[in-house]
Amino acid sequence: MAYDMQGASDGSSIYLGMPFDLDPDAPERRDQDFEAPQRRTMGAGTTGLAVTDVDHKDRLNMMRTGQLGSVHSWELVTAVDGPGTRMTVFMAGCPLRCLYCHNPDTFKMKDGEPVTADTLIKKLKRYRPVFKATGGGVTLSGGEVLMQPRFAATILKGAHDLGIHTCIDTSGYLGANCTDEMLQNIDLVLLDVKSGIPETYKATTGRELQPTIDFGDRLAAAGIEVWARFVLVPGLTDAYDNVEAVADIIARWPDNVSRVEVLPFHQMGRDKWESLGYKYQLEDTEPPEPELVERVRDQFRARGFYVK
Ligand code: SF4
């Protein structure tokens, strides 16, 4: 999931920079005054969209057909998760266990809320003028969006049918779950390349690197725009050779990677690990010094990439 923000369940928001009150559901709209930066969250682990009146069997059927998903939360954001103002939907469930994950409360699909595709698509429709005005759209994040490929496919198609720009934010580990038809409804992929050396990738995420490369190759063949992302963690992912290996991987896709984002590690997820009873291994890790961030950005710039 996107790393430049914190998950939406605990209310401990950080800047996400939506300048106007753009929520059509807000009791009062103020279209002129700038407001303090804010994020739209459902708070306390709920989504505000959840269905409550569907029995267990129906829920399973709806999940199988992509009509129902498990959603952690959603928010409206600007300048993150893709271009313009976006509705970012955090899906519940992730097969990775990144040591730096700041949203361990999205690890398990069962911890999300059941939300119908119809409800989400209706919400997207109401935001369409905002998306149009800002060049934004919808971003499906997580957790891992490709844990729920049928639900994701329904949302992406529904959004595309409404003319809304679509994006998924993924590690690519479950790229095999993404059908070719689904790819046709994706405008942008935020692809996390979490390390370039396979052993470092495994130490960082608990999983293998190769599926991410395979998915990136597919995106390149399909000509889908990619923003490649790399979380820089001192002592874990920052080795010069590891960054070079990430750059080697991204350099496989020169025509469709339009930017590389280097995301400095932060400690904003630490308390969640503790409160969930998980062991947090980066307790003593400091955020990278600016010089280190620049060194890494320069490594990507040296390959000719636009780097943020
Ligand atoms: S474990 Fe990794 S991929 Fe999964 S949500 Fe956390 S940071 Fe994202």
Short mmCIF file of C-alpha atoms and ligand atoms in Angstrom, two decimals:
data_model
loop_
_atom_site.label_atom_id
_atom_site.label_comp_id
_atom_site.label_asym_id
_atom_site.label_seq_id
_atom_site.Cartn_x
_atom_site.Cartn_y
_atom_site.Cartn_z
CA MET A 1 0.00 0.00 0.00
CA ALA A 2 0.94 3.60 -0.29
CA TYR A 3 3.63 4.40 2.23
CA ASP A 4 3.41 8.18 2.50
CA MET A 5 0.41 7.98 4.76
CA GLN A 6 -0.93 6.09 7.65
CA GLY A 7 -3.81 3.71 7.60
CA ALA A 8 -7.20 5.03 8.22
CA SER A 9 -8.46 3.28 11.27
CA ASP A 10 -6.88 4.94 14.20
CA GLY A 11 -7.58 8.59 13.62
CA SER A 12 -3.93 9.52 13.98
CA SER A 13 -3.96 11.33 10.68
CA ILE A 14 -1.07 12.97 8.99
CA TYR A 15 -1.10 15.48 6.20
CA LEU A 16 -2.74 14.39 3.03
CA GLY A 17 -3.55 17.80 1.74
CA MET A 18 -7.08 18.03 0.43
CA PRO A 19 -7.39 21.77 0.11
CA PHE A 20 -11.14 22.08 -0.19
CA ASP A 21 -14.03 20.37 1.42
CA LEU A 22 -14.87 18.27 -1.58
CA ASP A 23 -17.05 15.69 0.06
CA PRO A 24 -20.52 15.74 -1.48
CA ASP A 25 -21.75 14.03 1.68
CA ALA A 26 -20.45 16.76 3.93
CA PRO A 27 -23.24 18.67 5.66
CA GLU A 28 -21.93 21.96 4.40
CA ARG A 29 -19.69 22.67 1.44
CA ARG A 30 -17.16 25.44 1.45
CA ASP A 31 -15.83 25.85 -2.01
CA GLN A 32 -13.71 28.90 -1.46
CA ASP A 33 -12.01 28.72 1.88
CA PHE A 34 -8.86 26.72 2.26
CA GLU A 35 -9.08 24.36 5.15
CA ALA A 36 -6.48 22.73 7.26
CA PRO A 37 -5.16 19.65 5.51
CA GLN A 38 -7.32 16.70 6.30
CA ARG A 39 -8.07 13.16 5.39
CA ARG A 40 -11.38 11.47 5.02
CA THR A 41 -11.49 8.32 7.01
CA MET A 42 -14.14 6.12 8.46
CA GLY A 43 -12.34 5.81 11.76
CA ALA A 44 -12.32 2.99 14.28
CA GLY A 45 -11.90 0.31 11.64
CA THR A 46 -15.24 0.84 9.99
CA THR A 47 -15.87 1.99 6.47
CA GLY A 48 -19.27 3.60 6.78
CA LEU A 49 -20.24 1.61 3.71
CA ALA A 50 -20.66 -1.79 5.26
CA VAL A 51 -23.63 -4.03 4.58
CA THR A 52 -25.27 -5.61 7.58
CA ASP A 53 -28.34 -7.35 6.25
CA VAL A 54 -26.82 -10.10 4.09
CA ASP A 55 -26.56 -13.61 5.49
CA HIS A 56 -23.36 -15.63 5.44
CA LYS A 57 -24.22 -17.76 2.40
CA ASP A 58 -25.22 -14.76 0.33
CA ARG A 59 -22.06 -12.98 1.34
CA LEU A 60 -19.92 -15.85 0.08
CA ASN A 61 -21.78 -15.89 -3.22
CA MET A 62 -21.45 -12.15 -3.59
CA MET A 63 -17.74 -12.34 -2.87
CA ARG A 64 -17.29 -15.07 -5.47
CA THR A 65 -18.97 -12.95 -8.10
CA GLY A 66 -17.13 -9.75 -7.21
CA GLN A 67 -20.17 -8.00 -5.79
CA LEU A 68 -18.91 -7.89 -2.23
CA GLY A 69 -15.49 -7.15 -0.82
CA SER A 70 -13.74 -6.77 2.49
CA VAL A 71 -12.75 -3.15 2.91
CA HIS A 72 -10.67 -1.62 5.67
CA SER A 73 -11.52 2.02 4.98
CA TRP A 74 -11.53 4.71 2.36
CA GLU A 75 -10.41 8.29 2.17
CA LEU A 76 -10.29 11.26 -0.15
CA VAL A 77 -6.77 12.48 -0.77
CA THR A 78 -4.85 14.85 -2.97
CA ALA A 79 -1.25 14.57 -4.16
CA VAL A 80 -0.84 10.96 -3.09
CA ASP A 81 -1.95 7.63 -4.55
CA GLY A 82 -1.95 8.95 -8.11
CA PRO A 83 -2.80 12.19 -9.88
CA GLY A 84 -5.42 14.69 -8.72
CA THR A 85 -7.89 14.16 -5.91
CA ARG A 86 -8.55 10.50 -5.37
CA MET A 87 -10.83 8.24 -3.49
CA THR A 88 -8.45 5.66 -2.10
CA VAL A 89 -10.05 2.42 -0.99
CA PHE A 90 -8.03 0.29 1.41
CA MET A 91 -8.87 -3.35 0.89
CA ALA A 92 -8.39 -5.76 3.77
CA GLY A 93 -5.92 -8.62 3.50
CA CYS A 94 -2.28 -8.87 2.44
CA PRO A 95 0.01 -11.86 1.81
CA LEU A 96 3.16 -9.89 2.60
CA ARG A 97 4.50 -8.98 6.00
CA CYS A 98 6.70 -5.99 5.32
CA LEU A 99 8.74 -5.19 8.40
CA TYR A 100 7.99 -1.49 7.90
CA CYS A 101 4.27 -1.87 7.24
CA HIS A 102 2.42 1.00 8.81
CA ASN A 103 -0.95 -0.66 8.39
CA PRO A 104 -0.68 -4.08 10.00
CA ASP A 105 -4.40 -3.75 10.72
CA THR A 106 -4.96 -4.54 7.04
CA PHE A 107 -3.09 -7.87 7.15
CA LYS A 108 -6.21 -10.00 7.53
CA MET A 109 -9.15 -9.97 5.16
CA LYS A 110 -11.50 -11.00 7.93
CA ASP A 111 -10.77 -7.77 9.78
CA GLY A 112 -12.33 -5.66 7.02
CA GLU A 113 -15.97 -4.68 6.62
CA PRO A 114 -18.24 -6.18 3.97
CA VAL A 115 -18.94 -3.56 1.33
CA THR A 116 -20.85 -4.01 -1.91
CA ALA A 117 -19.41 -2.97 -5.23
CA ASP A 118 -22.63 -1.08 -5.95
CA THR A 119 -22.22 1.05 -2.85
CA LEU A 120 -18.65 1.93 -3.72
CA ILE A 121 -19.42 2.68 -7.34
CA LYS A 122 -22.30 4.94 -6.32
CA LYS A 123 -19.92 6.78 -4.04
CA LEU A 124 -17.44 7.15 -6.89
CA LYS A 125 -20.17 8.50 -9.10
CA ARG A 126 -20.94 11.24 -6.61
CA TYR A 127 -17.29 12.26 -6.61
CA ARG A 128 -17.03 12.31 -10.38
CA PRO A 129 -17.12 16.13 -10.67
CA VAL A 130 -14.27 16.34 -8.16
CA PHE A 131 -12.23 13.80 -10.09
CA LYS A 132 -12.91 15.61 -13.31
CA ALA A 133 -11.96 19.01 -11.91
CA THR A 134 -8.69 17.76 -10.42
CA GLY A 135 -7.63 15.08 -12.87
CA GLY A 136 -8.14 12.50 -10.15
CA GLY A 137 -9.97 9.21 -9.81
CA VAL A 138 -10.08 6.06 -7.74
CA THR A 139 -7.15 4.16 -6.29
CA LEU A 140 -7.57 0.64 -4.94
CA SER A 141 -4.97 0.07 -2.26
CA GLY A 142 -4.66 -2.10 0.80
CA GLY A 143 -3.59 -4.36 2.24
CA GLU A 144 -3.23 -5.90 -1.15
CA VAL A 145 -5.85 -5.14 -3.76
CA LEU A 146 -5.12 -8.32 -5.71
CA MET A 147 -6.17 -10.46 -2.75
CA GLN A 148 -9.71 -9.66 -3.90
CA PRO A 149 -9.36 -9.63 -7.69
CA ARG A 150 -13.02 -10.15 -8.56
CA PHE A 151 -14.22 -7.37 -6.33
CA ALA A 152 -11.44 -5.12 -7.60
CA ALA A 153 -12.34 -5.98 -11.20
CA THR A 154 -15.97 -5.00 -10.57
CA ILE A 155 -15.00 -1.65 -9.07
CA LEU A 156 -12.46 -0.89 -11.79
CA LYS A 157 -14.90 -1.68 -14.56
CA GLY A 158 -17.67 0.29 -12.86
CA ALA A 159 -15.35 3.27 -12.49
CA HIS A 160 -14.17 3.06 -16.08
CA ASP A 161 -17.73 2.86 -17.33
CA LEU A 162 -18.28 6.17 -15.54
CA GLY A 163 -15.21 7.67 -17.20
CA ILE A 164 -13.26 7.73 -13.93
CA HIS A 165 -9.46 7.32 -13.93
CA THR A 166 -8.45 4.10 -12.19
CA CYS A 167 -5.34 3.09 -10.32
CA ILE A 168 -4.22 0.13 -8.25
CA ASP A 169 -1.54 0.27 -5.60
CA THR A 170 0.10 -3.15 -5.33
CA SER A 171 3.23 -5.09 -4.47
CA GLY A 172 2.63 -7.16 -7.59
CA TYR A 173 3.11 -10.33 -5.60
CA LEU A 174 -0.36 -11.53 -6.63
CA GLY A 175 -0.10 -10.15 -10.14
CA ALA A 176 -1.18 -13.53 -11.49
CA ASN A 177 -4.63 -12.78 -10.02
CA CYS A 178 -5.02 -9.81 -12.34
CA THR A 179 -6.79 -10.92 -15.51
CA ASP A 180 -6.15 -9.37 -18.91
CA GLU A 181 -9.70 -8.03 -18.83
CA MET A 182 -8.98 -6.35 -15.52
CA LEU A 183 -5.84 -4.79 -16.96
CA GLN A 184 -7.99 -3.12 -19.58
CA ASN A 185 -9.73 -1.19 -16.81
CA ILE A 186 -6.55 0.03 -15.11
CA ASP A 187 -5.02 3.35 -16.11
CA LEU A 188 -2.15 3.48 -13.65
CA VAL A 189 -0.35 1.05 -11.37
CA LEU A 190 1.61 2.11 -8.31
CA LEU A 191 4.03 -0.81 -8.24
CA ASP A 192 6.06 -1.33 -5.08
CA VAL A 193 9.46 -2.79 -5.80
CA LYS A 194 10.41 -3.36 -2.21
CA SER A 195 13.94 -4.57 -2.85
CA GLY A 196 16.07 -5.65 -5.79
CA ILE A 197 18.13 -8.42 -4.24
CA PRO A 198 15.90 -11.48 -3.77
CA GLU A 199 17.25 -12.25 -0.29
CA THR A 200 16.68 -8.68 0.83
CA TYR A 201 13.18 -8.75 -0.62
CA LYS A 202 12.44 -11.90 1.34
CA ALA A 203 13.90 -10.46 4.54
CA THR A 204 11.83 -7.30 4.05
CA THR A 205 8.49 -8.84 3.06
CA GLY A 206 8.62 -12.55 3.91
CA ARG A 207 7.87 -13.37 0.24
CA GLU A 208 9.62 -13.80 -3.11
CA LEU A 209 10.58 -11.01 -5.47
CA GLN A 210 9.99 -12.73 -8.82
CA PRO A 211 6.16 -12.31 -9.01
CA THR A 212 6.61 -8.53 -8.81
CA ILE A 213 9.02 -8.61 -11.76
CA ASP A 214 6.67 -10.84 -13.72
CA PHE A 215 3.74 -8.49 -13.11
CA GLY A 216 5.85 -5.49 -14.07
CA ASP A 217 6.77 -7.24 -17.32
CA ARG A 218 3.09 -7.80 -18.03
CA LEU A 219 2.25 -4.18 -17.35
CA ALA A 220 5.04 -3.11 -19.69
CA ALA A 221 3.80 -5.44 -22.43
CA ALA A 222 0.30 -4.03 -21.98
CA GLY A 223 1.61 -0.46 -22.04
CA ILE A 224 0.02 0.46 -18.69
CA GLU A 225 1.52 3.46 -16.95
CA VAL A 226 3.45 2.63 -13.79
CA TRP A 227 4.75 4.70 -10.92
CA ALA A 228 7.41 2.51 -9.33
CA ARG A 229 7.84 2.92 -5.59
CA PHE A 230 10.60 1.99 -3.20
CA VAL A 231 10.55 2.36 0.57
CA LEU A 232 13.97 3.34 1.84
CA VAL A 233 14.72 1.75 5.21
CA PRO A 234 18.15 2.35 6.74
CA GLY A 235 19.88 -0.92 7.51
CA LEU A 236 17.29 -2.96 5.58
CA THR A 237 16.80 -1.77 1.99
CA ASP A 238 19.34 1.04 1.68
CA ALA A 239 22.44 -0.87 0.51
CA TYR A 240 23.85 0.62 -2.67
CA ASP A 241 23.70 -2.73 -4.46
CA ASN A 242 20.12 -3.36 -3.41
CA VAL A 243 19.04 0.01 -4.80
CA GLU A 244 20.98 -0.68 -8.00
CA ALA A 245 19.15 -3.98 -8.28
CA VAL A 246 15.80 -2.18 -7.86
CA ALA A 247 16.90 0.26 -10.58
CA ASP A 248 17.87 -2.69 -12.81
CA ILE A 249 14.38 -4.13 -12.41
CA ILE A 250 12.60 -0.86 -13.13
CA ALA A 251 14.88 -0.28 -16.11
CA ARG A 252 13.21 -3.30 -17.73
CA TRP A 253 10.18 -1.06 -18.22
CA PRO A 254 11.55 2.17 -19.75
CA ASP A 255 8.48 3.00 -21.81
CA ASN A 256 5.72 2.77 -19.22
CA VAL A 257 7.37 3.80 -15.94
CA SER A 258 6.70 7.52 -15.77
CA ARG A 259 8.10 8.14 -12.32
CA VAL A 260 9.99 6.54 -9.47
CA GLU A 261 9.04 7.45 -5.93
CA VAL A 262 11.50 6.97 -3.10
CA LEU A 263 9.54 6.85 0.14
CA PRO A 264 11.60 7.42 3.29
CA PHE A 265 10.88 5.04 6.17
CA HIS A 266 8.99 6.51 9.13
CA GLN A 267 7.84 5.22 12.48
CA MET A 268 4.18 6.17 12.24
CA GLY A 269 2.97 2.58 12.20
CA ARG A 270 4.87 1.45 15.29
CA ASP A 271 2.03 1.74 17.79
CA LYS A 272 -0.29 -0.34 15.64
CA TRP A 273 2.07 -3.30 15.67
CA GLU A 274 2.15 -3.14 19.44
CA SER A 275 -1.58 -2.74 19.88
CA LEU A 276 -2.22 -5.71 17.58
CA GLY A 277 0.24 -7.83 19.55
CA TYR A 278 2.63 -8.27 16.61
CA LYS A 279 6.37 -8.15 17.02
CA TYR A 280 7.76 -4.98 15.47
CA GLN A 281 11.36 -5.45 14.39
CA LEU A 282 12.21 -1.89 13.38
CA GLU A 283 11.84 -0.37 16.82
CA ASP A 284 15.33 1.11 16.73
CA THR A 285 15.42 2.08 13.07
CA GLU A 286 15.66 5.78 12.35
CA PRO A 287 14.22 7.51 9.28
CA PRO A 288 16.89 7.98 6.60
CA GLU A 289 19.02 11.11 6.63
CA PRO A 290 18.33 13.53 3.76
CA GLU A 291 21.75 12.72 2.29
CA LEU A 292 20.86 9.05 2.06
CA VAL A 293 17.51 9.83 0.43
CA GLU A 294 19.29 11.97 -2.15
CA ARG A 295 21.90 9.30 -2.81
CA VAL A 296 19.15 6.79 -3.54
CA ARG A 297 17.16 9.23 -5.66
CA ASP A 298 20.33 9.96 -7.60
CA GLN A 299 20.77 6.26 -8.28
CA PHE A 300 17.38 6.24 -10.00
CA ARG A 301 17.99 9.57 -11.72
CA ALA A 302 21.19 8.12 -13.17
CA ARG A 303 18.98 5.64 -15.04
CA GLY A 304 17.04 8.50 -16.59
CA PHE A 305 13.92 8.23 -14.46
CA TYR A 306 11.82 11.12 -13.22
CA VAL A 307 12.21 10.74 -9.47
CA LYS A 308 10.07 12.05 -6.62
S1 SF4 B 1 2.56 -5.85 4.47
FE1 SF4 B 1 3.61 -4.68 2.86
S2 SF4 B 1 2.38 -4.91 1.03
FE2 SF4 B 1 1.12 -5.54 2.80
S3 SF4 B 1 -0.01 -3.67 3.39
FE3 SF4 B 1 1.83 -3.72 4.62
S4 SF4 B 1 3.36 -2.51 3.42
FE4 SF4 B 1 1.66 -3.03 2.04
#
